Amino acid sequence: MKIQLLAFILLLSNAALAQEHDHDHHRHHIGIGVGGSSLLSEYDLALGTHLHYLYRIRPHSPLSVGLGFESVWDEHTHNTITALLNYRILPRLSVNIGPGYSFAKEEDETHKALSGHLEVLYEFTVGEFHIGPMLGFGFEKEESHASLGLHLGLGF
C-alpha cells in the first residue's frame, strides 16, 4: 500500500509540475548518485555510488544509451560496469537497465560475475541540473543489492 501511495504522489506531482513533454532537450547526460545500498546476502547497509553517461539516440527521443559504473562500499568494495539503456517513461520518470560485469576483491581473490542493473529515477529540473530520488537493483548469481538514494545529473 505504501508503494502504491508513493507512486500516486509522484505521478500527481509530475502532472502538477510538468513544464513540457520533453523538458530535457540535451543529447548528453552525466549523472552521479549517492545512497544507501544493501547487499542482500549480508543484510548490511553500505554507501553506494554510481556514475553514468547517457547519449540520446535522436533529438527528443525517449531512448538513450550509455555506460555506468557503480560501487558498493562495504568491507569488500563491489564494483560493476554496465552497458545502459535509458527509457524516459514520463517527462520526469526514467528507467536505466542493462547487462554488466561485477567484480569484488575478497581477501586474496577477486570475485567476477556477469550481472544486471535496473534503476528508476524521478528527476526535477533545476536550471541545467536534474535532481531527484533513485531506486536501483544490481543482480548477479551470488551477490545482489538494492539501493535508495539521490541522483544528480547534468544535460549538455
JSON list of C-alpha atoms in Angstrom, two decimals:
[
{"chain": "A", "resi": 1, "resn": "MET", "atom": "CA", "xyz": [0.00, 0.00, 0.00]},
{"chain": "A", "resi": 2, "resn": "LYS", "atom": "CA", "xyz": [2.85, 2.41, 0.82]},
{"chain": "A", "resi": 3, "resn": "ILE", "atom": "CA", "xyz": [4.44, 1.83, -2.61]},
{"chain": "A", "resi": 4, "resn": "GLN", "atom": "CA", "xyz": [1.13, 2.48, -4.35]},
{"chain": "A", "resi": 5, "resn": "LEU", "atom": "CA", "xyz": [0.65, 5.71, -2.39]},
{"chain": "A", "resi": 6, "resn": "LEU", "atom": "CA", "xyz": [4.19, 6.85, -3.22]},
{"chain": "A", "resi": 7, "resn": "ALA", "atom": "CA", "xyz": [3.64, 6.08, -6.92]},
{"chain": "A", "resi": 8, "resn": "PHE", "atom": "CA", "xyz": [0.36, 8.02, -6.87]},
{"chain": "A", "resi": 9, "resn": "ILE", "atom": "CA", "xyz": [2.00, 11.05, -5.21]},
{"chain": "A", "resi": 10, "resn": "LEU", "atom": "CA", "xyz": [4.90, 11.00, -7.71]},
{"chain": "A", "resi": 11, "resn": "LEU", "atom": "CA", "xyz": [2.53, 10.84, -10.69]},
{"chain": "A", "resi": 12, "resn": "LEU", "atom": "CA", "xyz": [0.34, 13.58, -9.24]},
{"chain": "A", "resi": 13, "resn": "SER", "atom": "CA", "xyz": [3.31, 15.87, -8.61]},
{"chain": "A", "resi": 14, "resn": "ASN", "atom": "CA", "xyz": [4.57, 15.11, -12.12]},
{"chain": "A", "resi": 15, "resn": "ALA", "atom": "CA", "xyz": [1.26, 16.26, -13.60]},
{"chain": "A", "resi": 16, "resn": "ALA", "atom": "CA", "xyz": [1.18, 19.36, -11.41]},
{"chain": "A", "resi": 17, "resn": "LEU", "atom": "CA", "xyz": [4.77, 20.38, -12.08]},
{"chain": "A", "resi": 18, "resn": "ALA", "atom": "CA", "xyz": [5.18, 19.32, -15.74]},
{"chain": "A", "resi": 19, "resn": "GLN", "atom": "CA", "xyz": [6.54, 22.15, -17.87]},
{"chain": "A", "resi": 20, "resn": "GLU", "atom": "CA", "xyz": [6.55, 20.50, -21.29]},
{"chain": "A", "resi": 21, "resn": "HIS", "atom": "CA", "xyz": [6.56, 16.94, -22.62]},
{"chain": "A", "resi": 22, "resn": "ASP", "atom": "CA", "xyz": [10.31, 16.85, -23.22]},
{"chain": "A", "resi": 23, "resn": "HIS", "atom": "CA", "xyz": [11.79, 19.11, -20.55]},
{"chain": "A", "resi": 24, "resn": "ASP", "atom": "CA", "xyz": [15.32, 17.90, -21.31]},
{"chain": "A", "resi": 25, "resn": "HIS", "atom": "CA", "xyz": [16.43, 18.76, -24.84]},
{"chain": "A", "resi": 26, "resn": "HIS", "atom": "CA", "xyz": [20.08, 17.73, -24.33]},
{"chain": "A", "resi": 27, "resn": "ARG", "atom": "CA", "xyz": [21.66, 14.80, -26.19]},
{"chain": "A", "resi": 28, "resn": "HIS", "atom": "CA", "xyz": [24.25, 14.07, -23.47]},
{"chain": "A", "resi": 29, "resn": "HIS", "atom": "CA", "xyz": [23.68, 13.37, -19.78]},
{"chain": "A", "resi": 30, "resn": "ILE", "atom": "CA", "xyz": [26.16, 12.75, -16.98]},
{"chain": "A", "resi": 31, "resn": "GLY", "atom": "CA", "xyz": [24.73, 11.59, -13.67]},
{"chain": "A", "resi": 32, "resn": "ILE", "atom": "CA", "xyz": [26.01, 10.71, -10.23]},
{"chain": "A", "resi": 33, "resn": "GLY", "atom": "CA", "xyz": [24.13, 9.08, -7.41]},
{"chain": "A", "resi": 34, "resn": "VAL", "atom": "CA", "xyz": [24.78, 8.52, -3.73]},
{"chain": "A", "resi": 35, "resn": "GLY", "atom": "CA", "xyz": [22.73, 6.49, -1.32]},
{"chain": "A", "resi": 36, "resn": "GLY", "atom": "CA", "xyz": [22.37, 3.53, 0.95]},
{"chain": "A", "resi": 37, "resn": "SER", "atom": "CA", "xyz": [22.93, 0.08, -0.55]},
{"chain": "A", "resi": 38, "resn": "SER", "atom": "CA", "xyz": [22.11, -3.26, 0.97]},
{"chain": "A", "resi": 39, "resn": "LEU", "atom": "CA", "xyz": [23.93, -6.40, -0.11]},
{"chain": "A", "resi": 40, "resn": "LEU", "atom": "CA", "xyz": [21.02, -8.79, 0.12]},
{"chain": "A", "resi": 41, "resn": "SER", "atom": "CA", "xyz": [23.09, -11.80, 1.20]},
{"chain": "A", "resi": 42, "resn": "GLU", "atom": "CA", "xyz": [24.75, -9.88, 4.07]},
{"chain": "A", "resi": 43, "resn": "TYR", "atom": "CA", "xyz": [21.81, -7.76, 5.27]},
{"chain": "A", "resi": 44, "resn": "ASP", "atom": "CA", "xyz": [24.16, -4.83, 5.85]},
{"chain": "A", "resi": 45, "resn": "LEU", "atom": "CA", "xyz": [23.73, -1.22, 4.78]},
{"chain": "A", "resi": 46, "resn": "ALA", "atom": "CA", "xyz": [26.67, 0.38, 2.99]},
{"chain": "A", "resi": 47, "resn": "LEU", "atom": "CA", "xyz": [27.40, 3.51, 0.97]},
{"chain": "A", "resi": 48, "resn": "GLY", "atom": "CA", "xyz": [26.56, 3.09, -2.71]},
{"chain": "A", "resi": 49, "resn": "THR", "atom": "CA", "xyz": [27.68, 5.39, -5.50]},
{"chain": "A", "resi": 50, "resn": "HIS", "atom": "CA", "xyz": [27.09, 5.40, -9.23]},
{"chain": "A", "resi": 51, "resn": "LEU", "atom": "CA", "xyz": [28.22, 7.39, -12.22]},
{"chain": "A", "resi": 52, "resn": "HIS", "atom": "CA", "xyz": [26.75, 7.16, -15.71]},
{"chain": "A", "resi": 53, "resn": "TYR", "atom": "CA", "xyz": [26.94, 8.76, -19.12]},
{"chain": "A", "resi": 54, "resn": "LEU", "atom": "CA", "xyz": [23.95, 8.61, -21.48]},
{"chain": "A", "resi": 55, "resn": "TYR", "atom": "CA", "xyz": [23.58, 9.65, -25.11]},
{"chain": "A", "resi": 56, "resn": "ARG", "atom": "CA", "xyz": [20.11, 10.29, -26.52]},
{"chain": "A", "resi": 57, "resn": "ILE", "atom": "CA", "xyz": [19.87, 8.41, -29.83]},
{"chain": "A", "resi": 58, "resn": "ARG", "atom": "CA", "xyz": [17.78, 11.12, -31.58]},
{"chain": "A", "resi": 59, "resn": "PRO", "atom": "CA", "xyz": [16.69, 14.60, -30.54]},
{"chain": "A", "resi": 60, "resn": "HIS", "atom": "CA", "xyz": [13.60, 14.40, -28.30]},
{"chain": "A", "resi": 61, "resn": "SER", "atom": "CA", "xyz": [13.69, 10.58, -28.29]},
{"chain": "A", "resi": 62, "resn": "PRO", "atom": "CA", "xyz": [12.76, 8.84, -25.03]},
{"chain": "A", "resi": 63, "resn": "LEU", "atom": "CA", "xyz": [15.68, 6.41, -25.58]},
{"chain": "A", "resi": 64, "resn": "SER", "atom": "CA", "xyz": [19.31, 6.90, -24.58]},
{"chain": "A", "resi": 65, "resn": "VAL", "atom": "CA", "xyz": [22.26, 4.52, -24.46]},
{"chain": "A", "resi": 66, "resn": "GLY", "atom": "CA", "xyz": [25.38, 4.72, -22.33]},
{"chain": "A", "resi": 67, "resn": "LEU", "atom": "CA", "xyz": [27.72, 3.31, -19.72]},
{"chain": "A", "resi": 68, "resn": "GLY", "atom": "CA", "xyz": [27.54, 3.16, -15.94]},
{"chain": "A", "resi": 69, "resn": "PHE", "atom": "CA", "xyz": [29.90, 2.42, -13.08]},
{"chain": "A", "resi": 70, "resn": "GLU", "atom": "CA", "xyz": [28.60, 1.53, -9.62]},
{"chain": "A", "resi": 71, "resn": "SER", "atom": "CA", "xyz": [30.33, 0.76, -6.31]},
{"chain": "A", "resi": 72, "resn": "VAL", "atom": "CA", "xyz": [29.02, -0.56, -3.01]},
{"chain": "A", "resi": 73, "resn": "TRP", "atom": "CA", "xyz": [31.50, 0.40, -0.29]},
{"chain": "A", "resi": 74, "resn": "ASP", "atom": "CA", "xyz": [31.38, -2.20, 2.46]},
{"chain": "A", "resi": 75, "resn": "GLU", "atom": "CA", "xyz": [34.27, -4.22, 3.90]},
{"chain": "A", "resi": 76, "resn": "HIS", "atom": "CA", "xyz": [34.81, -5.59, 0.36]},
{"chain": "A", "resi": 77, "resn": "THR", "atom": "CA", "xyz": [34.14, -2.98, -2.32]},
{"chain": "A", "resi": 78, "resn": "HIS", "atom": "CA", "xyz": [31.80, -4.34, -5.01]},
{"chain": "A", "resi": 79, "resn": "ASN", "atom": "CA", "xyz": [32.10, -2.67, -8.42]},
{"chain": "A", "resi": 80, "resn": "THR", "atom": "CA", "xyz": [30.01, -3.02, -11.57]},
{"chain": "A", "resi": 81, "resn": "ILE", "atom": "CA", "xyz": [30.45, -1.70, -15.11]},
{"chain": "A", "resi": 82, "resn": "THR", "atom": "CA", "xyz": [27.17, -1.64, -17.06]},
{"chain": "A", "resi": 83, "resn": "ALA", "atom": "CA", "xyz": [26.02, -1.03, -20.63]},
{"chain": "A", "resi": 84, "resn": "LEU", "atom": "CA", "xyz": [22.86, 1.03, -20.16]},
{"chain": "A", "resi": 85, "resn": "LEU", "atom": "CA", "xyz": [19.61, 1.60, -22.00]},
{"chain": "A", "resi": 86, "resn": "ASN", "atom": "CA", "xyz": [17.61, 4.53, -20.61]},
{"chain": "A", "resi": 87, "resn": "TYR", "atom": "CA", "xyz": [13.92, 4.97, -21.34]},
{"chain": "A", "resi": 88, "resn": "ARG", "atom": "CA", "xyz": [12.08, 8.13, -20.29]},
{"chain": "A", "resi": 89, "resn": "ILE", "atom": "CA", "xyz": [8.60, 6.85, -19.34]},
{"chain": "A", "resi": 90, "resn": "LEU", "atom": "CA", "xyz": [7.25, 10.28, -18.35]},
{"chain": "A", "resi": 91, "resn": "PRO", "atom": "CA", "xyz": [8.91, 13.71, -18.54]},
{"chain": "A", "resi": 92, "resn": "ARG", "atom": "CA", "xyz": [10.42, 13.22, -15.05]},
{"chain": "A", "resi": 93, "resn": "LEU", "atom": "CA", "xyz": [10.44, 9.42, -14.69]},
{"chain": "A", "resi": 94, "resn": "SER", "atom": "CA", "xyz": [13.04, 7.23, -16.38]},
{"chain": "A", "resi": 95, "resn": "VAL", "atom": "CA", "xyz": [14.46, 3.74, -16.15]},
{"chain": "A", "resi": 96, "resn": "ASN", "atom": "CA", "xyz": [18.05, 2.57, -16.71]},
{"chain": "A", "resi": 97, "resn": "ILE", "atom": "CA", "xyz": [18.54, -1.11, -17.43]},
{"chain": "A", "resi": 98, "resn": "GLY", "atom": "CA", "xyz": [21.35, -3.21, -18.79]},
{"chain": "A", "resi": 99, "resn": "PRO", "atom": "CA", "xyz": [23.85, -6.03, -18.53]},
{"chain": "A", "resi": 100, "resn": "GLY", "atom": "CA", "xyz": [27.03, -5.59, -16.56]},
{"chain": "A", "resi": 101, "resn": "TYR", "atom": "CA", "xyz": [30.24, -7.09, -15.27]},
{"chain": "A", "resi": 102, "resn": "SER", "atom": "CA", "xyz": [30.76, -7.12, -11.49]},
{"chain": "A", "resi": 103, "resn": "PHE", "atom": "CA", "xyz": [33.96, -7.61, -9.56]},
{"chain": "A", "resi": 104, "resn": "ALA", "atom": "CA", "xyz": [34.85, -7.55, -5.86]},
{"chain": "A", "resi": 105, "resn": "LYS", "atom": "CA", "xyz": [38.12, -8.22, -4.09]},
{"chain": "A", "resi": 106, "resn": "GLU", "atom": "CA", "xyz": [37.62, -10.56, -1.14]},
{"chain": "A", "resi": 107, "resn": "GLU", "atom": "CA", "xyz": [40.72, -11.49, 0.87]},
{"chain": "A", "resi": 108, "resn": "ASP", "atom": "CA", "xyz": [43.25, -12.74, -1.72]},
{"chain": "A", "resi": 109, "resn": "GLU", "atom": "CA", "xyz": [40.90, -13.40, -4.63]},
{"chain": "A", "resi": 110, "resn": "THR", "atom": "CA", "xyz": [38.72, -11.34, -6.92]},
{"chain": "A", "resi": 111, "resn": "HIS", "atom": "CA", "xyz": [35.11, -12.43, -7.43]},
{"chain": "A", "resi": 112, "resn": "LYS", "atom": "CA", "xyz": [33.95, -11.73, -11.03]},
{"chain": "A", "resi": 113, "resn": "ALA", "atom": "CA", "xyz": [30.50, -12.28, -12.50]},
{"chain": "A", "resi": 114, "resn": "LEU", "atom": "CA", "xyz": [28.08, -11.20, -15.20]},
{"chain": "A", "resi": 115, "resn": "SER", "atom": "CA", "xyz": [25.34, -9.06, -13.71]},
{"chain": "A", "resi": 116, "resn": "GLY", "atom": "CA", "xyz": [22.32, -6.92, -14.44]},
{"chain": "A", "resi": 117, "resn": "HIS", "atom": "CA", "xyz": [21.30, -3.44, -13.38]},
{"chain": "A", "resi": 118, "resn": "LEU", "atom": "CA", "xyz": [17.90, -1.78, -13.03]},
{"chain": "A", "resi": 119, "resn": "GLU", "atom": "CA", "xyz": [17.42, 1.77, -11.79]},
{"chain": "A", "resi": 120, "resn": "VAL", "atom": "CA", "xyz": [14.39, 4.03, -11.57]},
{"chain": "A", "resi": 121, "resn": "LEU", "atom": "CA", "xyz": [14.92, 7.82, -11.45]},
{"chain": "A", "resi": 122, "resn": "TYR", "atom": "CA", "xyz": [12.46, 10.60, -10.75]},
{"chain": "A", "resi": 123, "resn": "GLU", "atom": "CA", "xyz": [14.04, 13.93, -11.66]},
{"chain": "A", "resi": 124, "resn": "PHE", "atom": "CA", "xyz": [13.20, 17.57, -11.17]},
{"chain": "A", "resi": 125, "resn": "THR", "atom": "CA", "xyz": [14.91, 20.10, -13.43]},
{"chain": "A", "resi": 126, "resn": "VAL", "atom": "CA", "xyz": [16.71, 22.92, -11.61]},
{"chain": "A", "resi": 127, "resn": "GLY", "atom": "CA", "xyz": [18.44, 25.09, -14.20]},
{"chain": "A", "resi": 128, "resn": "GLU", "atom": "CA", "xyz": [20.70, 22.77, -16.19]},
{"chain": "A", "resi": 129, "resn": "PHE", "atom": "CA", "xyz": [20.68, 20.12, -13.44]},
{"chain": "A", "resi": 130, "resn": "HIS", "atom": "CA", "xyz": [18.37, 17.16, -12.80]},
{"chain": "A", "resi": 131, "resn": "ILE", "atom": "CA", "xyz": [17.92, 16.11, -9.20]},
{"chain": "A", "resi": 132, "resn": "GLY", "atom": "CA", "xyz": [15.71, 13.53, -7.55]},
{"chain": "A", "resi": 133, "resn": "PRO", "atom": "CA", "xyz": [15.33, 10.16, -5.85]},
{"chain": "A", "resi": 134, "resn": "MET", "atom": "CA", "xyz": [16.63, 6.93, -7.33]},
{"chain": "A", "resi": 135, "resn": "LEU", "atom": "CA", "xyz": [15.94, 3.28, -6.60]},
{"chain": "A", "resi": 136, "resn": "GLY", "atom": "CA", "xyz": [18.33, 0.69, -8.00]},
{"chain": "A", "resi": 137, "resn": "PHE", "atom": "CA", "xyz": [18.89, -3.05, -8.10]},
{"chain": "A", "resi": 138, "resn": "GLY", "atom": "CA", "xyz": [22.04, -4.89, -9.06]},
{"chain": "A", "resi": 139, "resn": "PHE", "atom": "CA", "xyz": [21.70, -8.61, -9.50]},
{"chain": "A", "resi": 140, "resn": "GLU", "atom": "CA", "xyz": [24.03, -11.48, -10.20]},
{"chain": "A", "resi": 141, "resn": "LYS", "atom": "CA", "xyz": [24.10, -15.17, -9.40]},
{"chain": "A", "resi": 142, "resn": "GLU", "atom": "CA", "xyz": [25.82, -14.86, -5.99]},
{"chain": "A", "resi": 143, "resn": "GLU", "atom": "CA", "xyz": [25.61, -11.23, -4.82]},
{"chain": "A", "resi": 144, "resn": "SER", "atom": "CA", "xyz": [22.69, -8.86, -5.37]},
{"chain": "A", "resi": 145, "resn": "HIS", "atom": "CA", "xyz": [21.98, -5.46, -3.86]},
{"chain": "A", "resi": 146, "resn": "ALA", "atom": "CA", "xyz": [19.30, -2.79, -3.61]},
{"chain": "A", "resi": 147, "resn": "SER", "atom": "CA", "xyz": [19.99, 0.95, -3.40]},
{"chain": "A", "resi": 148, "resn": "LEU", "atom": "CA", "xyz": [17.98, 4.02, -2.47]},
{"chain": "A", "resi": 149, "resn": "GLY", "atom": "CA", "xyz": [19.46, 7.48, -2.80]},
{"chain": "A", "resi": 150, "resn": "LEU", "atom": "CA", "xyz": [19.72, 10.83, -4.54]},
{"chain": "A", "resi": 151, "resn": "HIS", "atom": "CA", "xyz": [20.59, 11.32, -8.22]},
{"chain": "A", "resi": 152, "resn": "LEU", "atom": "CA", "xyz": [22.17, 14.49, -9.62]},
{"chain": "A", "resi": 153, "resn": "GLY", "atom": "CA", "xyz": [22.54, 14.86, -13.38]},
{"chain": "A", "resi": 154, "resn": "LEU", "atom": "CA", "xyz": [23.68, 17.40, -15.92]},
{"chain": "A", "resi": 155, "resn": "GLY", "atom": "CA", "xyz": [22.48, 17.59, -19.51]},
{"chain": "A", "resi": 156, "resn": "PHE", "atom": "CA", "xyz": [24.58, 19.17, -22.21]}
]
